[in-house]
CSV table of C-alpha atoms and ligand atoms in Angstrom, one decimal:
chain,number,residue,atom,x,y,z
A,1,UNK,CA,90.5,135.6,172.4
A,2,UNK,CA,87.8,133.5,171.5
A,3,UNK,CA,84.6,135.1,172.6
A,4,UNK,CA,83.9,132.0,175.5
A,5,UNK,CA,84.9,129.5,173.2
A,6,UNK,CA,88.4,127.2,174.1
A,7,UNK,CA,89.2,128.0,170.3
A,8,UNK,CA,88.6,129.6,167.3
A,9,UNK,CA,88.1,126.7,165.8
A,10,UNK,CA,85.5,125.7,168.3
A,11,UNK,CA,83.5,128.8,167.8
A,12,UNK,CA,83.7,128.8,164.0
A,13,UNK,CA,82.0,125.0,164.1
A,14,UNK,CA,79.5,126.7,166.3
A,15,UNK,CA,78.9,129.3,164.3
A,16,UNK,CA,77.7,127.4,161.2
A,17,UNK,CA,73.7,127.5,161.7
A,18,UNK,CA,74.0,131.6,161.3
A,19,UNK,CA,77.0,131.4,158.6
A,20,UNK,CA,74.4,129.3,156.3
A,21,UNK,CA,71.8,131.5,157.4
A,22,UNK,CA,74.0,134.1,155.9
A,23,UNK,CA,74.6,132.5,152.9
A,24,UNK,CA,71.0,131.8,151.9
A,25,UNK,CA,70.3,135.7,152.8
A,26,UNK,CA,68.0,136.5,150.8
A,27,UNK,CA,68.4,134.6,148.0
A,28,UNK,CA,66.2,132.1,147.5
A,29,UNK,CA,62.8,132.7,145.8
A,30,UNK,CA,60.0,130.2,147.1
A,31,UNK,CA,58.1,131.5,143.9
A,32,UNK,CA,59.9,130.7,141.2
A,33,UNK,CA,61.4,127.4,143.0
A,34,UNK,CA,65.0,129.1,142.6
A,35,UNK,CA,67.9,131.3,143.9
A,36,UNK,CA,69.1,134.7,143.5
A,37,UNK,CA,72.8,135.6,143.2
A,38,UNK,CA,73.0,139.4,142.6
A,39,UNK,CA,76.8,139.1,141.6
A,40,UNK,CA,76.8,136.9,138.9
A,41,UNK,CA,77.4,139.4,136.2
A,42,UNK,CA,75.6,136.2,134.0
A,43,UNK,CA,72.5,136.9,132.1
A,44,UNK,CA,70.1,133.9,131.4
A,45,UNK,CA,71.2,133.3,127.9
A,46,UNK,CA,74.7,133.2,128.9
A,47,UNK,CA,73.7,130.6,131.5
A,48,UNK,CA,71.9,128.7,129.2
A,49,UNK,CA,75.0,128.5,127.2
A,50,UNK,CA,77.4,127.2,129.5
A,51,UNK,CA,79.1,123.6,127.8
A,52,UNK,CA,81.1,122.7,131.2
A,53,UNK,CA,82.2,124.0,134.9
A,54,UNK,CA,85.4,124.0,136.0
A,55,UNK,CA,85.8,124.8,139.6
A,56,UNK,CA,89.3,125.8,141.2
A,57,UNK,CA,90.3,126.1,144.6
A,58,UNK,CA,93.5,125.0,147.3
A,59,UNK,CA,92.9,122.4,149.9
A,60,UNK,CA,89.5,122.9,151.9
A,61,UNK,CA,88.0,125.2,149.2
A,62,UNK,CA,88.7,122.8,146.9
A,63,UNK,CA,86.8,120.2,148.1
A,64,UNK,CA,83.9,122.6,148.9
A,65,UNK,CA,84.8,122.8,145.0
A,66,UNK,CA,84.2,118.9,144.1
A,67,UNK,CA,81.1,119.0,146.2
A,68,UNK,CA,80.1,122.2,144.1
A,69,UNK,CA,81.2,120.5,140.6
A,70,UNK,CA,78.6,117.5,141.8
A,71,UNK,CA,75.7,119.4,142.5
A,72,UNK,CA,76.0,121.4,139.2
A,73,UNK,CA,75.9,118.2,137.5
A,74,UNK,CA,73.2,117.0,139.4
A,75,UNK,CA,71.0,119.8,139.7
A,76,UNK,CA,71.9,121.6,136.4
A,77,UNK,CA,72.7,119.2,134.4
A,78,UNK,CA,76.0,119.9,132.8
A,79,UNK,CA,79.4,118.5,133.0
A,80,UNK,CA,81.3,120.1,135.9
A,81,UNK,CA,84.7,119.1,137.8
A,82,UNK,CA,86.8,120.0,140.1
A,83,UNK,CA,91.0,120.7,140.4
A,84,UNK,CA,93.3,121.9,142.1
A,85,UNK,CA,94.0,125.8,141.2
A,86,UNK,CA,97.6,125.1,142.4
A,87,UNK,CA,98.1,122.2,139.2
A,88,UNK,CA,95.9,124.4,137.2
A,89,UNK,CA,98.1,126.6,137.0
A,90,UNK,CA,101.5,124.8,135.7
A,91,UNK,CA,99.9,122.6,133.1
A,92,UNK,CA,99.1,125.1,130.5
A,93,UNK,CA,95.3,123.8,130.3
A,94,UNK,CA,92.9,125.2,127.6
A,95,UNK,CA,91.0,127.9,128.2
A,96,UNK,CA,87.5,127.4,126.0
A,97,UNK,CA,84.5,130.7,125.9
A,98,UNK,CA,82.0,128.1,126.3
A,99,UNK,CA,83.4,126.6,129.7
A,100,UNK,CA,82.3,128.4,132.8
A,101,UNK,CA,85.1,129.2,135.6
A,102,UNK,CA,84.8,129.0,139.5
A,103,UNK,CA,87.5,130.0,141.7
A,104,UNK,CA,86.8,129.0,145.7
A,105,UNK,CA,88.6,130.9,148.2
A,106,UNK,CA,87.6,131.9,151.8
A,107,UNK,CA,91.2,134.4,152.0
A,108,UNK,CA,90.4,135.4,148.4
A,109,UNK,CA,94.5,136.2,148.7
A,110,UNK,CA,95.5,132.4,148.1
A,111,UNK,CA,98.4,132.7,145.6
A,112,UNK,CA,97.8,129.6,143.1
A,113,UNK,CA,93.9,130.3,143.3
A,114,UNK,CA,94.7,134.2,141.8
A,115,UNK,CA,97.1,132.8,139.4
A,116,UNK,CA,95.4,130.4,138.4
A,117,UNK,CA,92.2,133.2,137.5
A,118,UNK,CA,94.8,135.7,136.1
A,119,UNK,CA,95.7,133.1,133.7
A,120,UNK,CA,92.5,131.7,133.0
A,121,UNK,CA,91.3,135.8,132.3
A,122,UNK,CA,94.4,136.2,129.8
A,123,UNK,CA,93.3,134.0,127.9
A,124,UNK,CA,89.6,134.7,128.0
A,125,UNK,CA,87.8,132.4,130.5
A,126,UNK,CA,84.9,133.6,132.4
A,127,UNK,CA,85.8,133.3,136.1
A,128,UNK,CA,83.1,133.8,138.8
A,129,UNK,CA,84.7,134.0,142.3
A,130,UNK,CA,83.0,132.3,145.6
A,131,UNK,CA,85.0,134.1,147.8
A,132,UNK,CA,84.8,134.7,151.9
A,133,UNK,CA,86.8,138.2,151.8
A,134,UNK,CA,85.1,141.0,150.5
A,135,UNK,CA,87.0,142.9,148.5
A,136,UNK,CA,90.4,140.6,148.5
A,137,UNK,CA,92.1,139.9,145.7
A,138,UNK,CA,90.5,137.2,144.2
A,139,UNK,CA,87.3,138.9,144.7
A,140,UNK,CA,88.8,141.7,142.4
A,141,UNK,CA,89.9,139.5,139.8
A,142,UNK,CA,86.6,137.8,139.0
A,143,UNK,CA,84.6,138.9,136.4
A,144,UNK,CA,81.4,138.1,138.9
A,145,UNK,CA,80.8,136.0,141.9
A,146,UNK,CA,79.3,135.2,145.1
A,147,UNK,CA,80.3,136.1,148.9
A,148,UNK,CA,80.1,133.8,151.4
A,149,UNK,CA,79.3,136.4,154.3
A,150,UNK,CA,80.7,133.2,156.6
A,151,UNK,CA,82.0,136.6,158.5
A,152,UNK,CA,86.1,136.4,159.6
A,153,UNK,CA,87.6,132.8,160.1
A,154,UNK,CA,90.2,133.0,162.5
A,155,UNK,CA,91.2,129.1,162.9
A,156,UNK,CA,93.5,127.8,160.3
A,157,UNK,CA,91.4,125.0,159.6
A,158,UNK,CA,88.7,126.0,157.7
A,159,UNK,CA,85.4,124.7,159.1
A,160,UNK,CA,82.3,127.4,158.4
A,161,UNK,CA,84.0,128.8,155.3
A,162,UNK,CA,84.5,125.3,153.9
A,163,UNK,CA,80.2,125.0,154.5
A,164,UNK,CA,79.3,127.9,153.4
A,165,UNK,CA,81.0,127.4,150.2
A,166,UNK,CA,78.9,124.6,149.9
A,167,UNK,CA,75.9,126.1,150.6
A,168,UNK,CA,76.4,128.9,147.6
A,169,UNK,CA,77.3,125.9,145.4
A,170,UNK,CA,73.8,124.7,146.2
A,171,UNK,CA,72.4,127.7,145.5
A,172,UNK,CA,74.3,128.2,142.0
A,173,UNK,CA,73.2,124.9,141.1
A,174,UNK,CA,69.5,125.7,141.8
A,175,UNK,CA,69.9,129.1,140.1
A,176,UNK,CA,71.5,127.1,137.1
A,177,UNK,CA,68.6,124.3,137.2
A,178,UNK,CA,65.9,126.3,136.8
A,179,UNK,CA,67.3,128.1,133.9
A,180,UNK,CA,67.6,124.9,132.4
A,181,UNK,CA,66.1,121.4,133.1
A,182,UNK,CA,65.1,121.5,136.8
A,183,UNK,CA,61.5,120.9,137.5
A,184,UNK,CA,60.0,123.4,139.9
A,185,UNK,CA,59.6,120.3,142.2
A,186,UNK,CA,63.0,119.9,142.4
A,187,UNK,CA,64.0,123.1,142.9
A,188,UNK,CA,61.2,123.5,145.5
A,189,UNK,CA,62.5,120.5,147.2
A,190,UNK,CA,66.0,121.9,147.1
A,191,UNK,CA,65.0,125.5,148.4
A,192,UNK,CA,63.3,123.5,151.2
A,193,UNK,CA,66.1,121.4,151.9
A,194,UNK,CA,68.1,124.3,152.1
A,195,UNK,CA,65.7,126.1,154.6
A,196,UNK,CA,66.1,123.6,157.2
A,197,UNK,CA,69.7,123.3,157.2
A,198,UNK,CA,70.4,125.2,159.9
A,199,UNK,CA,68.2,123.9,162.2
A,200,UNK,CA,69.5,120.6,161.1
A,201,UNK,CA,73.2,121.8,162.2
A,202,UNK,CA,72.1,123.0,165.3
A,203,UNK,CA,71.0,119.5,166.2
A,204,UNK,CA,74.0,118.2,165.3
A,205,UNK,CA,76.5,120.5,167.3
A,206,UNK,CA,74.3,119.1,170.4
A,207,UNK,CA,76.2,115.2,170.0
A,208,UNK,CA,79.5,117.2,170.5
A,209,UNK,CA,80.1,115.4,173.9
A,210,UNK,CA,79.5,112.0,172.0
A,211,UNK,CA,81.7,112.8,169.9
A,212,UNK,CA,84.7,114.5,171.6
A,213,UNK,CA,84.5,110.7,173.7
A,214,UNK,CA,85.0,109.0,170.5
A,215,UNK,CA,87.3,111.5,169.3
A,216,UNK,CA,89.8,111.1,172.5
A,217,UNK,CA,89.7,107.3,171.5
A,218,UNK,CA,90.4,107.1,167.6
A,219,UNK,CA,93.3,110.0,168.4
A,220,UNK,CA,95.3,107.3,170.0
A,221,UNK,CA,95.5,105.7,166.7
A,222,UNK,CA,98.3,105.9,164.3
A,223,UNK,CA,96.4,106.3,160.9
A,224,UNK,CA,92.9,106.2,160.0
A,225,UNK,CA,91.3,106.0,156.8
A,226,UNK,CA,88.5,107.6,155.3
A,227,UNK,CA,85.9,106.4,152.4
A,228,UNK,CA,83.0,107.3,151.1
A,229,UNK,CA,81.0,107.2,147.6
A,230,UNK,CA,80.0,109.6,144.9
A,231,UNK,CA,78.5,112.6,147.5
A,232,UNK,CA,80.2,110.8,150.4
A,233,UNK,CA,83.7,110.8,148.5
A,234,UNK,CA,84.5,114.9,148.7
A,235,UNK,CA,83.4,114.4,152.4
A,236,UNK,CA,86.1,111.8,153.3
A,237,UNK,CA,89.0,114.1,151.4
A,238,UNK,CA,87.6,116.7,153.5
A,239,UNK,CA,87.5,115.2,156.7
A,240,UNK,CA,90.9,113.7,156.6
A,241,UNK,CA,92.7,117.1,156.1
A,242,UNK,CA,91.0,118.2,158.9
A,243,UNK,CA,92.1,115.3,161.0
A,244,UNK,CA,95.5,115.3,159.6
A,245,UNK,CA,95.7,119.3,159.9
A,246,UNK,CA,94.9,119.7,163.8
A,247,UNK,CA,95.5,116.2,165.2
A,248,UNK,CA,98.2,115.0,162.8
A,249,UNK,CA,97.0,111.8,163.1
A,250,UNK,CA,97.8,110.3,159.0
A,251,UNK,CA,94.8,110.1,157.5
A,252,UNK,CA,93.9,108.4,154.1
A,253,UNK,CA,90.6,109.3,151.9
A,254,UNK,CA,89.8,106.7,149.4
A,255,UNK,CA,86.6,106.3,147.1
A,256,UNK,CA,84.3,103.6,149.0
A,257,UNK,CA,84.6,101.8,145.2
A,258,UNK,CA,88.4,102.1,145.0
A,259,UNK,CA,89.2,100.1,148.6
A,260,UNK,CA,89.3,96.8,146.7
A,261,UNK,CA,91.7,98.5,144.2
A,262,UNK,CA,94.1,98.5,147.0
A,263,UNK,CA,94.4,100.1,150.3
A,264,UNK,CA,92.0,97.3,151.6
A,265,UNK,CA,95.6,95.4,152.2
A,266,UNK,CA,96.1,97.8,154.9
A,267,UNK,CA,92.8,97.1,156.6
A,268,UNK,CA,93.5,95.6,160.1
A,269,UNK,CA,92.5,96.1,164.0
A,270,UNK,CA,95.0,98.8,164.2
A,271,UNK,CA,93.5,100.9,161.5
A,272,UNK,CA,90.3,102.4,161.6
A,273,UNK,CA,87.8,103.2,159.1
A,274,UNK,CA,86.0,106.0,159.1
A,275,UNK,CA,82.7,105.6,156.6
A,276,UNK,CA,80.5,107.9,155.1
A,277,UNK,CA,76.9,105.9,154.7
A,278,UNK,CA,73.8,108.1,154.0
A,279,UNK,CA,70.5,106.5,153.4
A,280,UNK,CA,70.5,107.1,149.4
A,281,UNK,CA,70.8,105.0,146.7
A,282,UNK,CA,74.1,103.5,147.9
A,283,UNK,CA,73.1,102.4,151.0
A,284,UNK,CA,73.3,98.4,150.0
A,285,UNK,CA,76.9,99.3,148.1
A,286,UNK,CA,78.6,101.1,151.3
A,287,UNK,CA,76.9,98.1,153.8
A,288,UNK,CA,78.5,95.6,151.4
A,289,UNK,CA,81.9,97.8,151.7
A,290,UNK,CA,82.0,97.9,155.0
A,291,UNK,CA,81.1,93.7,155.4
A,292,UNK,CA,84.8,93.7,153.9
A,293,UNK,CA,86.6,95.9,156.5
A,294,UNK,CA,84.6,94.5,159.2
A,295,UNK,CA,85.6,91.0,158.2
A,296,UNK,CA,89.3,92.0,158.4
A,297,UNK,CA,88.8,92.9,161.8
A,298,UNK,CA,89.5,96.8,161.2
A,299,UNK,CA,87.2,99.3,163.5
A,300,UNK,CA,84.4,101.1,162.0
A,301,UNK,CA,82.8,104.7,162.1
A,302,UNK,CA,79.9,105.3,160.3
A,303,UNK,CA,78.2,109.1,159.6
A,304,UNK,CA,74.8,108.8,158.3
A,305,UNK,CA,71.0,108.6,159.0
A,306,UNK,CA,71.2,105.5,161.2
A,307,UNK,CA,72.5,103.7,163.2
A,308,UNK,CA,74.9,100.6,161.5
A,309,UNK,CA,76.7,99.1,163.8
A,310,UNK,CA,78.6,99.8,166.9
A,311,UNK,CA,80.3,103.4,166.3
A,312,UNK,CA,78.0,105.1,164.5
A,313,UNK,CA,76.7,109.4,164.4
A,314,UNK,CA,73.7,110.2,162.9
A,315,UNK,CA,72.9,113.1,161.6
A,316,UNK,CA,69.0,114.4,160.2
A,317,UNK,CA,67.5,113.8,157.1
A,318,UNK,CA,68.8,115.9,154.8
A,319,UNK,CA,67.4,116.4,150.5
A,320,UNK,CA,70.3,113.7,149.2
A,321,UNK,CA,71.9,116.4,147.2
A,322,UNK,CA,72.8,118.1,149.9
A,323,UNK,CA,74.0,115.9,152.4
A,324,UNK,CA,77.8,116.9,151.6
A,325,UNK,CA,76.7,119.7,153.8
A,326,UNK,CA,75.6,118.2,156.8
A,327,UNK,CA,77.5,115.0,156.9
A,328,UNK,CA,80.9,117.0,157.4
A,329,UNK,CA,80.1,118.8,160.2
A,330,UNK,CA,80.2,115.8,162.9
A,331,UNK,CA,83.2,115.1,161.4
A,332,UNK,CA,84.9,118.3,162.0
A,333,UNK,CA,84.0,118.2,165.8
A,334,UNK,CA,85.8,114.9,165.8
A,335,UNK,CA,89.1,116.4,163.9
A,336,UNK,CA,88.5,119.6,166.7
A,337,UNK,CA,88.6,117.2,169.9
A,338,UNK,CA,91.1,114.6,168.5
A,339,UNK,CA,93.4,117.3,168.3
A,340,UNK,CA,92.3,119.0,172.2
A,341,UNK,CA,92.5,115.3,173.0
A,342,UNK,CA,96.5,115.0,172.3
A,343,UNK,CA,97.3,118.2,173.4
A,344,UNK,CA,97.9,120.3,169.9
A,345,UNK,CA,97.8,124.0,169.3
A,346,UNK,CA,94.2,123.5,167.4
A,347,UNK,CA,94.1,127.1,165.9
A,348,UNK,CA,97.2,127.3,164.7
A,349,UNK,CA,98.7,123.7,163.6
A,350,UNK,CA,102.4,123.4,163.1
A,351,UNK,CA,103.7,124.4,159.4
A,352,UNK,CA,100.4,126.2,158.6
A,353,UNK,CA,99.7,129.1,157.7
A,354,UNK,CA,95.7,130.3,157.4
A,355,UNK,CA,96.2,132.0,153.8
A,356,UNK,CA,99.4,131.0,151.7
A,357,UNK,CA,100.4,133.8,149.8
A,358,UNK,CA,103.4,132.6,148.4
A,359,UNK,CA,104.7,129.7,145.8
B,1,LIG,C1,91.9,123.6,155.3
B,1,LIG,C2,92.6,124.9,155.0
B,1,LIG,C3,93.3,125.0,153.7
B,1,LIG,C4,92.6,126.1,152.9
B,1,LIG,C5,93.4,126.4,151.6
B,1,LIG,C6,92.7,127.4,150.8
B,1,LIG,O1,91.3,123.6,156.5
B,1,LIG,O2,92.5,125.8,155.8
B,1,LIG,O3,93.3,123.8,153.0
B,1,LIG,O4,91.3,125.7,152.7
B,1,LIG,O5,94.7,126.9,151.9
B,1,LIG,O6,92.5,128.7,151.4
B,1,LIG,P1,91.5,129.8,150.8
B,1,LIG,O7,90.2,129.2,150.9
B,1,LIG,O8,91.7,131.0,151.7
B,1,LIG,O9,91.9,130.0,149.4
């Protein structure tokens, strides 16, 4: 049962201000301008001689993974990407000492994720875990890592888990940062940013009526796409699985930059765009991007700090670098009711299972 709430899935949205609140527990340090992971098993020197990050994960984790990947770049300076653990894992990749490892996991029992670090430890990579389940087997894999003390998700689409992931990438990147080039402004601004996050969600959840109305109308679409650039580009790939997973409504996430590439030939009254558009240094790029869709007639959603044009949520302020974090969740109130909307078994979607164990 769950606990008052229609669904799991319901609840664990709703339980995102105290899952970050988790998360941060303790380890940020307002004097040194940084954060504190006890499990890191990573000493300062070895941090400082970390070449590239390679972060691996399946599905939701993984794009909690490509947000992480940017904010080490950003904040930390040095190269990081993401992949999935399941292709990982069949292409025989090298393994170099100077490359760091992440493997993302709320189960911690995924079976490509633990492959993929079994593999990566036989042939000597350093793999940190940031992993939901204490204790699972992931966890036990790792040579070091971080919990996301999310507490149990029940719903098979992963909503808090898939935050709260984001929120220890944050704090990896700060810790990273301030070993290396991040000014103690930045890293004060970023412990700050971090501090009001929850807050900052809690507003957010209050728009759920707004959006379960909007949600009830896109749902009786066929297809929707999804776009968004740079920071706004793991967002869309995130919130089109969702959609897809509980509505299955067909849902396509493209780069903002790559619509002109292509899939702007499918662009028409009957397909609606959904557009990630936070006030940063993009702003003029995604207005001019969605000039294009509007001028083909095709419906527009916008998530960001303002209002820009008729459909649009807006969600607070956020410190850019972290707006990954916030801007996802309005979305995942929107996959939630889409799916109430038509009827579907929200916490456990057809063909799903919550961890995949198997091949
Ligand atoms: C998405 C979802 C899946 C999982 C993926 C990885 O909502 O639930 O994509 O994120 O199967 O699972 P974990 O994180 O347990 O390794």
């Amino acid at each position: 049962d769950a606990e008052g709430y229609t669904h799991f899935m319901r609840k664990e949205i709703h339980e995102q201000p105290g899952a970050v609140e988790r998360a941060l527990g303790g380890r940020l340090d307002e004097r040194f301008h940084t954060a504190h992971l006890g499990g890191l098993n990573l000493d300062a020197r070895e941090a400082r001689g970390i070449r590239r990050v390679k972060i691996l994960g399946c599905g939701s984790a993984y794009y909690a993974g490509q947000v992480g990947a940017q904010l080490i770049e950003e904040l930390a300076r040095i190269p990081a990407d993401a992949e999935p653990a399941s292709e990982f894992r069949y292409r025989n990749p090298v393994v170099e000492p100077d490359t760091l490892y992440i493997a993302v996991s709320q189960s911690g029992e995924t079976y490509d994720t633990l492959v993929a670090v079994q593999e990566l430890r036989r042939k000597g990579g350093r793999v940190l875990g940031v992993v939901n389940a204490v204790g699972s087997a992931i966890a036990r894999e790792c040579d070091g890592g971080v919990y996301l003390h999310a507490g149990p998700e029940i719903a098979v689409a992963s909503t808090k888990a898939y935050t709260s992931q984001a929120v220890v990438f944050a704090l990896l990147a700060l810790h990273l940062g301030r070993i290396r080039d991040l000014s103690p402004s930045d890293g004060r601004r970023i412990c700050e940013g971090l501090r009001r996050l929850p807050g900052q969600i809690e507003e957010i959840l209050k728009q759920e009526d707004r959006i379960a109305a909007l949600a009830a109308d896109l749902a009786t679409y066929r297809s929707m796409l999804f776009i968004g650039r740079v920071r706004g580009w793991p967002i869309a790939r995130e919130s089109a699985q969702k959609l897809k997973e509980v509505s299955y409504v067909h849902a396509e996430a493209y780069p903002s930059s790559e619509l002109k590439h292509g899939p702007l030939a499918l662009v028409n009254p009957e397909l609606p765009t959904v557009a990630i558009v936070p006030d940063d240094d993009l702003l003029d790029k995604n207005q001019s991007t969605l000039g294009e869709i509007r001028a083909r007639r095709g419906r527009v959603l916008t998530v960001g700090h303002r209002e820009l044009g008729d459909d649009s949520l807006v969600v607070p302020k956020s410190e850019p670098e972290l707006d990954p974090i916030l801007l996802t969740i309005p979305l995942q109130l929107l996959a939630y009711h889409a799916a109430v909307a038509l009827g579907n078994d929200v916490d456990k979607p057809r063909n799903l299972a919550k961890s995949v164990t198997v091949e």
